[in-house]
XYZ file of C-alpha atoms in Angstrom:
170
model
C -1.290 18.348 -3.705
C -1.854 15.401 -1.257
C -2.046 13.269 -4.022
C 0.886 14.132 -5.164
C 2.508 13.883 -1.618
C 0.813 10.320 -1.520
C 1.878 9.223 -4.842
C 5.598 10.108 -3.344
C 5.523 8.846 -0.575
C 4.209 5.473 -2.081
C 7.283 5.196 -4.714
C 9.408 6.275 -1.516
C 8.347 3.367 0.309
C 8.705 0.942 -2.672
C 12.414 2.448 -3.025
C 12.880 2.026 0.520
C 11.448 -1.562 0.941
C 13.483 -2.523 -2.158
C 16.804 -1.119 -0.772
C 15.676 -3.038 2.254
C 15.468 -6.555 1.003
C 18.614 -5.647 -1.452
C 20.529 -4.962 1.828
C 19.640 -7.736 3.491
C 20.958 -9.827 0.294
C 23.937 -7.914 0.749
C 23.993 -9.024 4.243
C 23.477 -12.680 3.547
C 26.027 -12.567 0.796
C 29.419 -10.737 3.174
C 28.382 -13.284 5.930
C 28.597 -16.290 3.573
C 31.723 -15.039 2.615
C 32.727 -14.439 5.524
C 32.155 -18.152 6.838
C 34.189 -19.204 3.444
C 37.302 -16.892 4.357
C 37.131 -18.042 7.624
C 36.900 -22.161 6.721
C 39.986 -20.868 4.194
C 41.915 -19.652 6.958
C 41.874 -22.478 8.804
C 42.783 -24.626 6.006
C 45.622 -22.625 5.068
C 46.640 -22.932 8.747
C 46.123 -27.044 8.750
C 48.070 -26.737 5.378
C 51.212 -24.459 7.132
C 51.628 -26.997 10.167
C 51.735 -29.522 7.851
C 54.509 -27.832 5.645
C 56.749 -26.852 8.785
C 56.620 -30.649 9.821
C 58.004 -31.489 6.729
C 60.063 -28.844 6.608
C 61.273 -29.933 9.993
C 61.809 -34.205 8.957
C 63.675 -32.321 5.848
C 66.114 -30.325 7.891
C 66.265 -33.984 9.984
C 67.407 -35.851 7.334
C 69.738 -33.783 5.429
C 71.470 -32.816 8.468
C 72.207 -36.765 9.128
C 72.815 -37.147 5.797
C 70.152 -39.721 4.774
C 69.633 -38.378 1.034
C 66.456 -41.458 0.276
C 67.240 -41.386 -3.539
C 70.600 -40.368 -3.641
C 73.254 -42.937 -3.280
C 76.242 -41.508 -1.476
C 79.923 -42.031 -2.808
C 83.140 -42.392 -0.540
C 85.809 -40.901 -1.834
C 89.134 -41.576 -0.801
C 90.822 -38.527 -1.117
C 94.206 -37.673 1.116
C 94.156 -35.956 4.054
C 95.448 -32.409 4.029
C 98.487 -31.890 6.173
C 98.069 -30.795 10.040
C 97.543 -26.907 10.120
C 100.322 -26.171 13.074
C 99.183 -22.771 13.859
C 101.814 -20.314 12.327
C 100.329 -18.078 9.520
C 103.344 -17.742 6.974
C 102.475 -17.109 3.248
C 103.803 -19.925 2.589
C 101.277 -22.229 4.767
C 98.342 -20.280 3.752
C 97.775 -23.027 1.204
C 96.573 -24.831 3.742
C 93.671 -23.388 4.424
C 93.143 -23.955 0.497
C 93.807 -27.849 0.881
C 91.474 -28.279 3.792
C 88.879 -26.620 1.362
C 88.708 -28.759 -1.482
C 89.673 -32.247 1.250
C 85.739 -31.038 2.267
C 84.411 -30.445 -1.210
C 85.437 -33.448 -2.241
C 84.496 -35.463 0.492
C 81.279 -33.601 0.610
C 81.200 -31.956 3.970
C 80.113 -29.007 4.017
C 79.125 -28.871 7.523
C 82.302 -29.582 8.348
C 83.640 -26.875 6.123
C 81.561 -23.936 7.915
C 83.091 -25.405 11.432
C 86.158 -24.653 10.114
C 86.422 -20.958 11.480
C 89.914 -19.610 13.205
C 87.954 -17.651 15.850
C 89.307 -14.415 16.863
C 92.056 -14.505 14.740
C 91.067 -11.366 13.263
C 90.797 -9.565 16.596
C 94.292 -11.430 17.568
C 95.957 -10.099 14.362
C 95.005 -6.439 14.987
C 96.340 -6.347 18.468
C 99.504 -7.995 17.534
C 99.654 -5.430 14.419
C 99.053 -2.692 17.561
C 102.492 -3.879 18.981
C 104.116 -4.210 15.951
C 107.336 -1.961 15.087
C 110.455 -3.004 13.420
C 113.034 -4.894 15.504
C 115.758 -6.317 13.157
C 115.974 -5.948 9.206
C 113.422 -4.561 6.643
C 113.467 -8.319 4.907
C 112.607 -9.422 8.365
C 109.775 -6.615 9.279
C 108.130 -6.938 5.271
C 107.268 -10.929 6.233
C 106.412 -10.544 9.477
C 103.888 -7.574 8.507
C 102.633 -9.495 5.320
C 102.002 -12.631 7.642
C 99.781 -10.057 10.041
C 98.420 -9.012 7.050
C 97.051 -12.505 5.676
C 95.117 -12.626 9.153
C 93.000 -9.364 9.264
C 89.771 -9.199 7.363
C 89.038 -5.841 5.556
C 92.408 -4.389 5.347
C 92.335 -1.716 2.833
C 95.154 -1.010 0.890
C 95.580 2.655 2.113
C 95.330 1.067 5.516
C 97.831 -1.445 5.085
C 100.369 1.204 3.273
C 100.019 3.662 6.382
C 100.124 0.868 9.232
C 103.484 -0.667 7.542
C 105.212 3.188 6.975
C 104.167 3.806 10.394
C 105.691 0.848 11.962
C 108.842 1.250 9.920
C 112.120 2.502 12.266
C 112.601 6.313 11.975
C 116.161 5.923 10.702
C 115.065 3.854 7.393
């Protein structure tokens, strides 16, 4: 039986030594990759700073304008008339005018400036205050010119706030 123990023990050690040597392969192998993931890395990080610096000149340049291949046209197109500050229906078309004066002249920056700040807020506290003073004529245009100035204003909404401002005696 000892040579039986011996001859197992002998193909144990072979088995062993071999797993050895394959693991140190292994080893060799994950740190070479390893080393190549990590030179990767850094060139993917070379390649990103490069990227957002030209990203960067990009954002440069088109926000000056300076378009290197693209020849820029002046049009001469006519001025929209002065917005005065009243919000009729009637001088809503405005807003439409001073629209396409920037789309044709090709400002857009210009065209996202164009924001009536808290005129929404302003609208809704007037609306608040609102009731009907002289004729229904008179309340129906001065609620419809409220109306044109607050953003989101359901239908439902707009029914209920214009009943409820309406004179009891009506």
């Amino acid at each position: 039986m000892s040579k039986e123990v011996a001859k197992q023990q002998a193909l144990l050690n072979t088995t062993v030594a071999k797993l050895t040597e394959k693991n140190e392969t292994l080893e060799d192998i994950m740190i070479a990759i390893k080393a190549d993931n990590e030179a990767t890395v850094v060139e993917l990080h070379t390649k990103i700073e490069e990227l957002e610096g030209e990203l960067a000149f990009c954002h440069v340049t088109m926000g000056k304008r300076v378009l290197g291949g693209t020849p820029s046209h002046k049009v001469d197109t006519p001025k929209p008339k002065k917005f005065k500050g009243a919000r009729s229906i009637r001088k809503v078309d405005n807003l439409w005018e001073i629209e396409q004066y920037f789309h044709a002249i090709g400002t857009k920056e210009d065209d996202a400036k164009f924001y009536l700040e808290y005129i929404n807020k302003e609208a809704w506290a007037k609306l608040r205050q609102f009731s009907q003073q002289g004729t229904i004529k008179e309340y129906v245009k001065q609620f419809s010119e409220l109306m044109l100035q607050i953003i989101n204003l359901s239908e439902d909404e707009a029914f209920f706030l214009f009943m409820d401002r309406l004179k009891s005696w009506v």
